[in-house]
Structures are given as structure tokens and as C-alpha cells.
XYZ file of C-alpha atoms in Angstrom:
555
model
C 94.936 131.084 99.917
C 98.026 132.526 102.023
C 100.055 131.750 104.385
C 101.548 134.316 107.136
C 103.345 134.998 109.740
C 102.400 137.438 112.346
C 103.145 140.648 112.472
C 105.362 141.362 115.874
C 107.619 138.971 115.575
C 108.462 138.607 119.757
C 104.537 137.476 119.509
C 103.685 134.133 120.781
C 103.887 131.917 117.861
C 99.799 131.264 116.898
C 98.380 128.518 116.518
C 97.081 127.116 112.829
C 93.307 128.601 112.218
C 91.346 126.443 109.972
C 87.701 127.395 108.673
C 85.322 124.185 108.970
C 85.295 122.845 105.529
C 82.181 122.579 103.311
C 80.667 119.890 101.494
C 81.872 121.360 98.062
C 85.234 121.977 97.158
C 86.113 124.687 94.869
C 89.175 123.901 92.482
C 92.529 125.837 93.848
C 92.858 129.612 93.731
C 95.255 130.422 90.980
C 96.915 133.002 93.128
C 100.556 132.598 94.971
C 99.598 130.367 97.542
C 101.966 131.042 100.049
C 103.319 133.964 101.688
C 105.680 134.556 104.158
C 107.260 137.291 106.190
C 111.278 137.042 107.851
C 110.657 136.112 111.022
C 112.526 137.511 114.462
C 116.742 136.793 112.965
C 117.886 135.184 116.137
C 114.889 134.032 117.815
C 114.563 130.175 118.318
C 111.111 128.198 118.282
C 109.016 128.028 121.085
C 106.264 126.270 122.468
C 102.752 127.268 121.424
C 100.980 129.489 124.182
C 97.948 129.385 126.158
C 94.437 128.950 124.143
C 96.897 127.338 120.945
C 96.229 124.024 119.712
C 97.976 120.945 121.148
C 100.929 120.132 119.209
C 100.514 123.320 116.964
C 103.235 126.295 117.492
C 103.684 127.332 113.861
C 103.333 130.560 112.638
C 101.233 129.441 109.978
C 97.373 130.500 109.232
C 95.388 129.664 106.407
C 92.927 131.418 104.305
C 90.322 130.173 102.040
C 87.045 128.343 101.994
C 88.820 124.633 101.655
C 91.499 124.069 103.670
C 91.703 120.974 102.102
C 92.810 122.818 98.781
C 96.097 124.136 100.502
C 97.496 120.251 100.236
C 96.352 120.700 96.113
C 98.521 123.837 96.226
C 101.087 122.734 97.918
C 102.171 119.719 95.781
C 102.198 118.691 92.328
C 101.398 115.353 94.442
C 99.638 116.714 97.582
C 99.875 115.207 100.569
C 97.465 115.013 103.470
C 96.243 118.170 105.032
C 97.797 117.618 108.331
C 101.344 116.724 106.797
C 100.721 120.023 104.823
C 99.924 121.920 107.580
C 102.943 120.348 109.513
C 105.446 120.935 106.694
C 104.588 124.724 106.826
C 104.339 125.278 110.562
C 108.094 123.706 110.197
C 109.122 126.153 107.290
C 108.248 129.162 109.219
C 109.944 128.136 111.975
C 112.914 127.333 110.696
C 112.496 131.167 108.807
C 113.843 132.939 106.338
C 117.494 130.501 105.422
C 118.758 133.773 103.707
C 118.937 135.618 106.840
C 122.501 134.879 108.287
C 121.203 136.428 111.730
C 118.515 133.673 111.638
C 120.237 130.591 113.772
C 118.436 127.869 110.877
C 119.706 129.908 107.616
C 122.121 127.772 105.277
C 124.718 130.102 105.972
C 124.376 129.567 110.105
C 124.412 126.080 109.131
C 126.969 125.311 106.998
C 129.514 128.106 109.028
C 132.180 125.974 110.427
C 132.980 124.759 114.141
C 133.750 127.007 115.936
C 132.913 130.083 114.210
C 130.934 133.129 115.435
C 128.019 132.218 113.043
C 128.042 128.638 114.103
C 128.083 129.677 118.255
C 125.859 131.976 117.942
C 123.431 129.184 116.348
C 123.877 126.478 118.593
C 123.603 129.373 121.672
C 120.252 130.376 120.223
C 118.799 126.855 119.303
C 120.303 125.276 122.404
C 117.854 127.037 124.522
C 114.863 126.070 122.250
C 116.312 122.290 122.947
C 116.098 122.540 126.484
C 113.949 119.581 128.340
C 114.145 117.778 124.952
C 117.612 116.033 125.192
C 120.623 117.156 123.862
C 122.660 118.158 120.656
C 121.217 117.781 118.087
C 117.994 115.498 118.989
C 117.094 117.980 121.483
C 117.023 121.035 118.493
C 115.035 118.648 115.982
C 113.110 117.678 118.937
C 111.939 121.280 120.226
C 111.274 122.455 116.115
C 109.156 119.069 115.631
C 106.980 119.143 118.853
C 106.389 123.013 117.775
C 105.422 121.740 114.341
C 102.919 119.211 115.444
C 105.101 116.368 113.638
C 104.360 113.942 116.577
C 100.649 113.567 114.485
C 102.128 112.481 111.416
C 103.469 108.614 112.197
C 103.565 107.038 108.662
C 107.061 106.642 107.479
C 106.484 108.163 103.726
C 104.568 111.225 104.944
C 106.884 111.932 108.454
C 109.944 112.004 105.858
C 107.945 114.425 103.984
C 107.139 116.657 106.284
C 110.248 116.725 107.826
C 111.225 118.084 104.313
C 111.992 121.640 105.490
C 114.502 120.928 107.735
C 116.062 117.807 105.695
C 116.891 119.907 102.490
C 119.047 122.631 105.200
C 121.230 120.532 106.943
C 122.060 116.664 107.177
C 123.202 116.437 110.846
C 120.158 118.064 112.003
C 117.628 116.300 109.679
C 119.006 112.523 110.118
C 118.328 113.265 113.950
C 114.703 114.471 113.123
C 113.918 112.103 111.343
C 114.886 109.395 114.239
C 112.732 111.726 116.409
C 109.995 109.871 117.942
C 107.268 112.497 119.195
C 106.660 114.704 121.846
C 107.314 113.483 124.971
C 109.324 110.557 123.587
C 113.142 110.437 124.828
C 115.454 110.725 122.152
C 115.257 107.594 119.645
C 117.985 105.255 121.026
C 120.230 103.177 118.543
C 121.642 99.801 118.772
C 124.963 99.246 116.746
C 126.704 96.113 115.977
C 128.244 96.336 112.867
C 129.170 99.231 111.359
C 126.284 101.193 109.490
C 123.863 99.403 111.490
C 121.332 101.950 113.420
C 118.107 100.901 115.053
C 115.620 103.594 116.327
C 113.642 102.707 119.058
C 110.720 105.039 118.462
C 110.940 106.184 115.240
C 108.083 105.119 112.376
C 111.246 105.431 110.035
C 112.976 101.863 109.606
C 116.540 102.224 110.447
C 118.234 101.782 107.023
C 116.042 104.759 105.537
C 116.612 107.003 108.110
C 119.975 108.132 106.477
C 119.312 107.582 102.883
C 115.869 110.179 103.195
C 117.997 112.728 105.056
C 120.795 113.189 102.378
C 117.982 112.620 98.852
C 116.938 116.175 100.444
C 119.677 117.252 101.468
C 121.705 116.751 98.300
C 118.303 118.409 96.844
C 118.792 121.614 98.573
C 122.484 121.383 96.686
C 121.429 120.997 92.963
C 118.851 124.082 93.910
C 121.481 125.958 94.697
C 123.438 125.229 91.620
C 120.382 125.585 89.786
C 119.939 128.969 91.085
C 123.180 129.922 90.129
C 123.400 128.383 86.113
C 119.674 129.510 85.616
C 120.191 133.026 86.810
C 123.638 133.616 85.019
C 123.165 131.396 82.448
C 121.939 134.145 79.827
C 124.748 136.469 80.400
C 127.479 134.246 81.112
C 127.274 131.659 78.167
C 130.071 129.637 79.929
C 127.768 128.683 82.535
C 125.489 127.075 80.087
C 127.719 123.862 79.437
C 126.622 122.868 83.202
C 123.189 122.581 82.329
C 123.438 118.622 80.960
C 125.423 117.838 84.199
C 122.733 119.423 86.629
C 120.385 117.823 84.632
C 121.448 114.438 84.934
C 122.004 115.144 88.494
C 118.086 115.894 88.884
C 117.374 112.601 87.052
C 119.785 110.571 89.899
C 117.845 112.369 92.276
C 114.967 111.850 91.311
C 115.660 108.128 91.211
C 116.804 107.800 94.565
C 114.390 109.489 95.903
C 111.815 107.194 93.807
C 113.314 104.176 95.300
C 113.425 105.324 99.061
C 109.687 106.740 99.056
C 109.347 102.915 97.425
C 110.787 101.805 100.141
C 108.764 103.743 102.927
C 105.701 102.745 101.739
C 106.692 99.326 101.610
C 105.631 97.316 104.552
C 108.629 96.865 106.907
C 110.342 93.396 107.256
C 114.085 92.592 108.178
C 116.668 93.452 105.621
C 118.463 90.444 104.147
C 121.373 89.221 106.105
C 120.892 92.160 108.849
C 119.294 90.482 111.974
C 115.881 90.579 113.083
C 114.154 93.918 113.690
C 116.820 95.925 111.438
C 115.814 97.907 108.156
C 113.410 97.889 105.469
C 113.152 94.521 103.658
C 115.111 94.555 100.264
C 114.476 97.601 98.899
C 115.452 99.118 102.496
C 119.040 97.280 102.211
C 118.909 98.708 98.210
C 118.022 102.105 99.380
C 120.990 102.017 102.073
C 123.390 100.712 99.692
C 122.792 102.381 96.274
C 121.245 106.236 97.387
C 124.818 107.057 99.118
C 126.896 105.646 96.190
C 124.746 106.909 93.298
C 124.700 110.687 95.319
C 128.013 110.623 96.052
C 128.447 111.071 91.983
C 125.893 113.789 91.850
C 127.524 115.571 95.045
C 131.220 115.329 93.140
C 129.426 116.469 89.681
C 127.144 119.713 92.246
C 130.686 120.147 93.690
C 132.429 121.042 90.053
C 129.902 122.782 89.013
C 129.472 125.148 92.065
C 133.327 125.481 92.005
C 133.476 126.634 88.533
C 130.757 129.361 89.479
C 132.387 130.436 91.790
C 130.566 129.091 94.808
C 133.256 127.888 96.241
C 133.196 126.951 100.421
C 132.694 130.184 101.060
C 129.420 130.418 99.704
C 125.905 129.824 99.887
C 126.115 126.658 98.023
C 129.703 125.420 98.332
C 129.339 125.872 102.009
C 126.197 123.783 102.107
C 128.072 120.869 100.013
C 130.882 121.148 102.044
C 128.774 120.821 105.445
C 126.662 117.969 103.929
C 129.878 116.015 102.932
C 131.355 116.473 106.365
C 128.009 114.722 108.262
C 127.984 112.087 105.793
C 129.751 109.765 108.632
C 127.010 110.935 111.104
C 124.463 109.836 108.950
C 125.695 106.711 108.237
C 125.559 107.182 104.460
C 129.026 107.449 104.004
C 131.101 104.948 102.170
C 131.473 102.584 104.934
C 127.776 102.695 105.895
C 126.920 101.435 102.090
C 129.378 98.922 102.210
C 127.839 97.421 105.156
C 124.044 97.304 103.026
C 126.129 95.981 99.973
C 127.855 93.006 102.171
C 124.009 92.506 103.321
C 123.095 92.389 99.659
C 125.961 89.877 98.702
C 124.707 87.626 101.348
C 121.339 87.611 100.257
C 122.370 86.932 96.584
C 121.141 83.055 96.312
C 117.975 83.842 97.962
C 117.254 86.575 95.194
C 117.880 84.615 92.365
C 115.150 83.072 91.678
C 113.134 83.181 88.816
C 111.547 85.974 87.554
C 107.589 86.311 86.561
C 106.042 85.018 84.023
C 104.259 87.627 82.676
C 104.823 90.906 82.573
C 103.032 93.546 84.354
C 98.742 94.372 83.135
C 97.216 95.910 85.841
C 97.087 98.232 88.503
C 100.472 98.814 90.224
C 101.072 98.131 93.827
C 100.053 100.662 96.652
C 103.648 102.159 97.559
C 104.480 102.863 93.859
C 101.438 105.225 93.761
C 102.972 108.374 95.520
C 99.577 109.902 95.694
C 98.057 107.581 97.442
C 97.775 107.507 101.430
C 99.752 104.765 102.909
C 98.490 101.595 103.597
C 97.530 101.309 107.591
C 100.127 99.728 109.726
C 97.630 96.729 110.528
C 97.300 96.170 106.689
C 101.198 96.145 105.860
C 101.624 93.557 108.365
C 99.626 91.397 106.878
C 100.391 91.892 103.602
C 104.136 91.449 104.389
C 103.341 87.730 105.686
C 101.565 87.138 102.177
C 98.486 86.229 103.343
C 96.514 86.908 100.242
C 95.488 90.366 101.522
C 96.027 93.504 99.141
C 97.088 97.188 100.685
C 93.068 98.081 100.197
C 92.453 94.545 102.192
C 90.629 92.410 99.485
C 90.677 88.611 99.147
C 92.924 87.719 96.624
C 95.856 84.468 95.735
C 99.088 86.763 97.084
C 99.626 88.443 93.275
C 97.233 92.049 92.224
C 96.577 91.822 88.850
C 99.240 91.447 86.043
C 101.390 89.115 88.361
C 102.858 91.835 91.382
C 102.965 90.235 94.660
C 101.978 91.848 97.552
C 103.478 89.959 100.699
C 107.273 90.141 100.947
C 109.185 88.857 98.282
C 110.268 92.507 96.759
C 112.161 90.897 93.970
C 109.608 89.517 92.149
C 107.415 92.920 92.124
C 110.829 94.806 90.887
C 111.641 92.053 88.394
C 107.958 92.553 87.044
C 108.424 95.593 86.300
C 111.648 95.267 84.177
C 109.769 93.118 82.475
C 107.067 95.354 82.093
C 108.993 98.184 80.716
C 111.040 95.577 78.065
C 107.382 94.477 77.074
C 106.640 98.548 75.589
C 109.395 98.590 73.520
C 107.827 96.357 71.095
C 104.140 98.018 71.630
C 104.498 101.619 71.785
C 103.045 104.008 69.680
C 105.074 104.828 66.763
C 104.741 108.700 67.320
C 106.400 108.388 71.574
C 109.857 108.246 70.623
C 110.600 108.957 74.410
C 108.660 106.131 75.241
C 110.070 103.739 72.580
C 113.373 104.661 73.820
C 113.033 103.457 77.101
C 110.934 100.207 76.061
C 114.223 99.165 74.559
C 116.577 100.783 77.468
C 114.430 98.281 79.895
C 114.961 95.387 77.467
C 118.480 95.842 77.745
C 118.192 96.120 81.434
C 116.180 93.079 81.576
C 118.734 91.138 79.791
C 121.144 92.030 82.343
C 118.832 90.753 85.354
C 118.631 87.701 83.358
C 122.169 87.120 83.071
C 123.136 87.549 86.937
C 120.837 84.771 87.567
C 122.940 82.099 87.303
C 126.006 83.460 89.140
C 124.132 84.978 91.738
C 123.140 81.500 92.730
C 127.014 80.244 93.608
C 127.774 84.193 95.330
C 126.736 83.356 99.014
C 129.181 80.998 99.808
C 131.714 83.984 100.475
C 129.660 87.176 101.125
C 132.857 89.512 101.279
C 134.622 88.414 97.728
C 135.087 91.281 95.394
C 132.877 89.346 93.084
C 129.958 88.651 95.259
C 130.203 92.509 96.455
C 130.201 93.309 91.992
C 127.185 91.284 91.975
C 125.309 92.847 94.587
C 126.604 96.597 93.309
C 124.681 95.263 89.857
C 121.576 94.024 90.990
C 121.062 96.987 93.579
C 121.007 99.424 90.254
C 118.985 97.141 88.253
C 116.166 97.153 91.459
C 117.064 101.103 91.658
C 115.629 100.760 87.546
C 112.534 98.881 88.542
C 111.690 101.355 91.112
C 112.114 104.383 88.457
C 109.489 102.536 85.831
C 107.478 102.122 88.792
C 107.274 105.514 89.831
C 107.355 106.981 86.327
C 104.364 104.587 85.304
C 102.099 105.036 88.611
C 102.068 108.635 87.922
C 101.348 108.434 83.854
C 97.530 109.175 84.771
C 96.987 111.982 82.549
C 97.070 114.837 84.540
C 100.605 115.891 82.515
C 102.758 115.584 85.879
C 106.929 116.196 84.552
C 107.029 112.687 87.042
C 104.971 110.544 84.716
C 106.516 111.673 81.593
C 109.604 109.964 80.033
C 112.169 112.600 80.174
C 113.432 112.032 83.443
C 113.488 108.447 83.881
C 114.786 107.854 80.238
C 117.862 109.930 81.647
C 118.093 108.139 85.364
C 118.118 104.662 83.121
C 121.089 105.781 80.670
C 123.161 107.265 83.990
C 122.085 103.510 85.260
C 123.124 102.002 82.480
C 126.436 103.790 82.633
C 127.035 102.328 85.880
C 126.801 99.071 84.841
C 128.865 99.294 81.508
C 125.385 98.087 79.596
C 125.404 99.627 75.983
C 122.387 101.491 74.771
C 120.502 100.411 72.773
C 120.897 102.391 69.030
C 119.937 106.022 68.764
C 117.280 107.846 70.948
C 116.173 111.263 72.234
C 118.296 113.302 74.277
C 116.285 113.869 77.620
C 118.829 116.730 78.952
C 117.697 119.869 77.497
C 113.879 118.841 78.632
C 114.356 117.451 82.024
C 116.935 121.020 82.084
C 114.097 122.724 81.904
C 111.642 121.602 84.447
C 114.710 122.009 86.794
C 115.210 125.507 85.585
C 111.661 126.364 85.474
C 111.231 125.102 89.428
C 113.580 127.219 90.555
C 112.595 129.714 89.046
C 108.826 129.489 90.000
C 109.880 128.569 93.886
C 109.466 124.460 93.643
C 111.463 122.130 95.148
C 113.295 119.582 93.246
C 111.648 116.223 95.022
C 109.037 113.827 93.529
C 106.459 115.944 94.482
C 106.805 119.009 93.346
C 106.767 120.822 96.563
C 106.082 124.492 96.514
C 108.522 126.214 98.984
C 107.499 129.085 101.030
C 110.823 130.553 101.139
């Protein structure tokens, strides 16, 4: 199974050519799966021509029996054909982002104002943004009509799509993301307080829409640093001592990113303490709060490391981090935009501490920890959010699934859960899973925590903007960023072997969590660097991205 680009590259851009499938589908060729030629260096998208299908425009065609098998290849966790097919239509699009001649390549990008790299890109995609708006809504607007993203309208799977363009550039992917289809002005945004951004059209909820743009963004960093410590590494033995640091880097990421797909999977209700129609529920106001403080760590740590390289601004990399940290304003994830979710948080603080299950967790986890799964239909959220005894799949049941996870909209007792879930394996695991053991006990610490911020929690409303109640919220925002990494980690333990259900990388996210909070750990257990080092080192190597997923890149 391939996929090309055509030969001429002034052609009209193709449209996507699909073989009907058949009733029985082959496992996945075991062959590169994608291929891809540079397209035309300064040549912008355009709109798909006559006899092309609607919404179509990318450069993409695929070969094989089962086109349903290109979404196996394409993803440790494979999405959806169509977001597949959408994801790659955007790649080639967007072209080859080593080409400096190509107006989307990181080095057009991250060139600074004013330059002769950075006129010459906004000259060239300008054009392409004409009758779409302007700046930069109109360019994410002409590459996502010509992409056929207007099909794909679930939150999860419109972020991942959109994946392409996020990991290249911040500006341009927080604006695509707010994109609301073809023919669909601009998204509009209402601000009040500061850090508050409501789309009107986007299926993104507006405290997410930041928070997904810089997880893959900052991703398209650590590659970059991979790149260079994996590829130098074996002659340059200096360059080893950054391995640990990049690897604990991929482990933040990895938990960020585990809360905010969470978190767009998650029916939408009003954030705590934001207004009506605003965010993502809790784990919306976590996401907005805790993914820009926890990355701004790993984008200091990238930062050293590229530095001490020798990708300094002027480079590949450096330039890339220093672009990213410049649009962090524009994005809204910059420090004042978390402090605005954290205030949220603080306010919310009586109304969250409440008391925590029962039982711990002995069944099937909840819908939007299962990555895999398709989302559940926008009908279905909303009436699971009112907790009307309705599961994602739309059974009859009392408002709990099995093992004591709610369903409707109280977050904080499905994240408590599974704290308590995880402290419940350190007494039952097998004697042999030291990894596992490990972080049992690291969750039992964890839970202890939770359980001691009950009490004061209770008393932190009454002034929202004290340095205390503002500690409190910074502590329980990592302890729900924890919940949502056992989550994650345990939804994909299915035994298919994926690095995501093992215990390498969220042992390591836990202990960097842990940090944060000052919470000892608990006696002596495995270092997870060297093997979570690996996987990083090995996707890089082998062309993967560094997301939940697993993404295969074309590039």
C-alpha cells in the first residue's frame, strides 16, 4: 500500500482514488506504507479540479485491496479511514518541511518577521487564502477545505487530523483547529477575561483548542532533538547524557497529550467557574491549566538540550522552539492563559471535594479513555453528560459502568476512581512485573495525596485568587493529569504489546508528577528512562511520530 504524489508537479492536485472494498480483509502489507515525492517548492494548495471529489484536493492515492487497512498502517492506534485519508491529503500538501523553497517547511516557518524566507511564505500562501478570510484563518482555511477536513467534525479525530499541520507551527495550527469547515466564516471568539476564547463553529471546545495545538507542536520539538541525540549519539558520547532528559520529556508529553485526547472525547459541559457555553467540563479547565505549565518544563529542558547540540535559533530545531515560544500568547497557552484555568480551578475547589468512590475500579473503562475507540455520537454525549443513566454505547444502566465510573458529568469521581484503581495493584500484582508493582505503589502515594487535599479544599472557595487556593488547585490539576495517565495506560493494556499500554512511560510521567508536587517515592523501583529512550529513539528512527498513537509520518 503507497501513497503518491503525482508526477508533474504544476498538475491539478487529484483527487483520493479508493478501490471498493471487499468483504474480507487481508491483514496489512508489511511493506513501507507510505511514499511520497517533494512536491512543486513554492507552490501553495489549491482547490481540487473538475471531475475531483467534493472536499478532496490532496495529492494522495491509495493502493491496495483494503483501503480500510491504510488506517491499520497508519497508526499504532488507527483512526477512521476518512480521518486517515484526511491526515495524508494534509501532509502532502503541506510537502516536503525540509525544502526551505517550500512556503510550509519548518524552516519557512520558524524564519523570522520580516525575513525573505518568511515574505516569501506568507506571499505564496496568501494567495492560496484568498476568499477564505484572512491571516492566518484564511491559510488553515484554504489547506483544510483542500484536505477534506470539513468531513471530520468529532473533536478527538479533527485534532488528529489536523496533526500535520499542528506539529509545524503553533500560530497556524491553533487557527486550524478553530476552523469550522468549508464555507464557514472564520470561527469568531468571544473574550472576557483573559485566556477565555469561544469558537463559534468549531467542534473543538474552546479551552482545548490551545492546549491540542502546542502537545503537537512541542512534539515536532522533542523529534527534532531526538533526531539530533539519536543520530550523533554514537559518535559524540557527550550527546548521550541528554537521552534521560528527552526521555522524560516524551513521558510529559505523552501525559498531556493523554489528558487532552481525555478531554476531547469527553462530552462537553461548562468548565467550572467559566460561564455558560465556555470549555470542556473539568478535565477541559485541567487540560488548559496544567498542558501549558507542565510543557513549558519540557520546552525549557528541548531548549538546553538543542542548545548544547548546537541547534541553536538558527537551526532546524532551535528555530522551531524559538517560533513556538513566541505564539505561545496567540494561543492562549501562555502563562497568563493557565492562570486564568487555574483561578477557574480554585473556584471550583469546594465543589470537587467531595468524596471519593468506594470501590475501586473492576470493569470496563469509560468510552473516552479507550483511544481506539470511535467517539461517542454527539446525541449520546449529551445525554450522558446530564447523567441520565445512559452509557456512551446507550444502554440502560444506574449512572455508574461497572466497577463504580460514572458516566454523566461529575469528572472527579471517574479520575478519583482511577487513583484508586492504580493504589489497589500495588498490593495485587504479580510478583515477576516489577514495572507494574512500581507504579501500584507510586498511585498509592498519589492517592494519599488526593486524600489529604480533601479537607482544605473544602474552606478554598471563599477567596478564589489567594496564593493558597491557586497551590491547591496547581495540586489537584496534576493529581487529575495522574488519573488520566492510568487511564490511558490501562485502556490500552489489551495485549496487542502497544509501548502505550506498557508501564515504562507512565511509571516515568508519575515520578516527573510526583516531582511536581514534592510527594516522595515510594522505596526503590525500575528506572523507566533507558526503555521509554528507546521507543523514542527507535520512532525516529523508523519515521513515527511521537503522539499517543503512533502515527507513521509520510515525511
Amino acid at each position: 500500500m503507497a501513497v503518491t504524489q503525482p508526477a508533474a508537479p504544476s498538475a491539478p492536485v487529484p483527487a483520493v482514488t479508493v478501490p471498493p472494498a471487499r468483504t474480507a480483509a487481508p491483514a496489512p502489507p508489511s511493506g513501507a506504507a507510505f511514499t511520497a515525492r517533494p512536491p512543486a517548492a513554492a507552490s501553495g494548495p489549491s482547490g481540487p479540479a473538475a471531475g475531483e471529489e467534493a472536499g478532496g484536493g490532496g495529492a494522495v492515492r491509495v493502493a491496495g485491496p483494503v483501503p480500510g487497512a491504510l488506517a491499520h498502517r497508519y497508526a499504532a492506534l488507527p483512526p477512521p479511514l476518512r480521518v486517515a485519508l484526511a491526515a495524508l491529503r494534509l501532509e502532502v500538501l503541506l510537502g516536503d518541511p525540509r525544502d526551505a523553497a517550500n512556503p510550509y517547511s519548518l524552516p519557512a516557518l520558524a524564519a523570522p518577521a520580516g525575513s525573505a524566507a518568511s515574505a516569501g511564505s506568507a506571499a505564496s500562501a496568501g494567495s492560496a487564502g484568498a476568499g477564505e478570510g484572512a491571516g492566518w484563518s484564511g491559510r488553515a482555511g484554504a489547506l483544510l477545505t483542500a484536505a477534506g477536513l470539513g468531513q471530520v467534525r468529532a473533536a478527538d479525530q479533527r485534532v488528529r487530523a489536523l496533526r500535520p499541520l499542528l506539529r509545524r507551527d503553533l500560530a497556524l495550527g491553533r487557527a486550524a483547529v478553530a476552523w469550522g469547515g468549508p464555507g464557514v466564516p472564520p470561527a469568531g471568539r468571544v473574550r472576557g477575561r483573559a485566556g477565555v476564547s469561544s469558537p463559534v463553529s468549531s467542534p473543538v471546545p474552546a479551552a482545548l483548542l490551545g492546549p491540542a495545538a502546542l502537545v503537537a507542536a512541542a512534539g515536532g520539538v522533542l523529534r527534532q532533538a531526538a533526531l539530533v541525540v539519536a543520530g550523533r549519539g554514537s559518535g559524540e558520547p557527550a550527546l548521550r547524557q541528554w537521552q534521560p532528559v528527552l526521555a522524560a520529556a516524551f513521558a510529559d508529553l505523552l501525559a498531556c497529550e493523554s489528558l487532552t485526547c481525555v478531554a476531547l472525547r469527553r462530552p462537553a459541559a461548562p468548565a467550572p467557574g467559566s460561564g455558560s457555553g465556555v470549555g470542556a467540563g473539568l478535565l477541559g479547565a485541567v487540560a488548559g491549566y496544567v498542558v501549558p505549565t507542565v510543557l513549558a518544563d519540557v520546552l525549557a529542558q528541548l531548549g538546553l538540550v538543542l542548545a548544547e547540540c548546537g541547534q541553536g535559533p538558527a537551526g532546524t530545531g532551535g528555530g522551531m522552539l524559538a517560533k513556538l515560544t513566541g505564539d505561545l500568547p496567540l494561543a492562549g497557552v501562555d502563562a497568563a492563559g493557565a492562570a486564568y484555568w487555574q483561578a477557574c480551578l480554585a473556584g471550583a475547589l469546594p465543589a470537587l471535594a467531595g468524596e471519593e468512590p468506594r470501590t475501586a475500579h473492576r470493569g470496563p473503562l469509560p468510552a473516552f479513555f479507550r483511544l481506539a475507540d470511535p467517539p461517542a455520537p454527539a446525541g449520546v454525549a449529551a445525554a450522558g453528560e446530564q447523567g441520565d443513566g445512559h452509557t456512551p454505547g446507550g444502554h440502560e444502566t444506574d449512572g455508574l459502568e461497572p466497577g463504580g465510573y460514572g458516566v454523566g458529568g461529575d469528572d472527579r469521581v471517574v479520575l478519583s476512581g482511577l487513583l484508586r484503581a492504580g493504589a489497589a495493584r500495588a498490593d495485587g500484582g504479580d510478583g515477576g512485573d516489577t514495572g507494574g508493582a512500581a507504579l501500584g505503589a507510586l498511585a498509592r502515594r498519589l492517592l494519599t495525596e488526593q486524600r489529604a487535599l480533601r479537607r482544605p479544599c473544602r474552606t478554598a472557595g471563599a477567596d478564589p485568587g489567594a496564593v493558597a487556593a491557586r497551590a491547591l488547585a496547581d495540586r489537584q490539576a496534576l493529581l487529575w493529569l495522574a488519573a488520566a495517565v492510568l487511564g490511558v495506560r490501562e485502556a490500552a493494556d489489551d495485549g496487542r504489546g502497544l509501548f502505550l499500554g506498557g508501564t515504562h512511560w507512565a511509571l516515568l510521567a508519575l515520578t516527573g508528577i510526583a516531582g511536581r508536587l514534592g510527594v516522595p517515592l515510594p522505596g526503590p523501583a525500575p528506572d523507566p528512562r533507558a526503555p521509554v529512550w528507546a521507543e523514542l529513539a527507535g520512532r525516529v528512527r523508523r519515521g513515527v511520530d511521537c503522539d499517543v498513537y503512533a502515527t507513521r509520518l509520510l515525511w
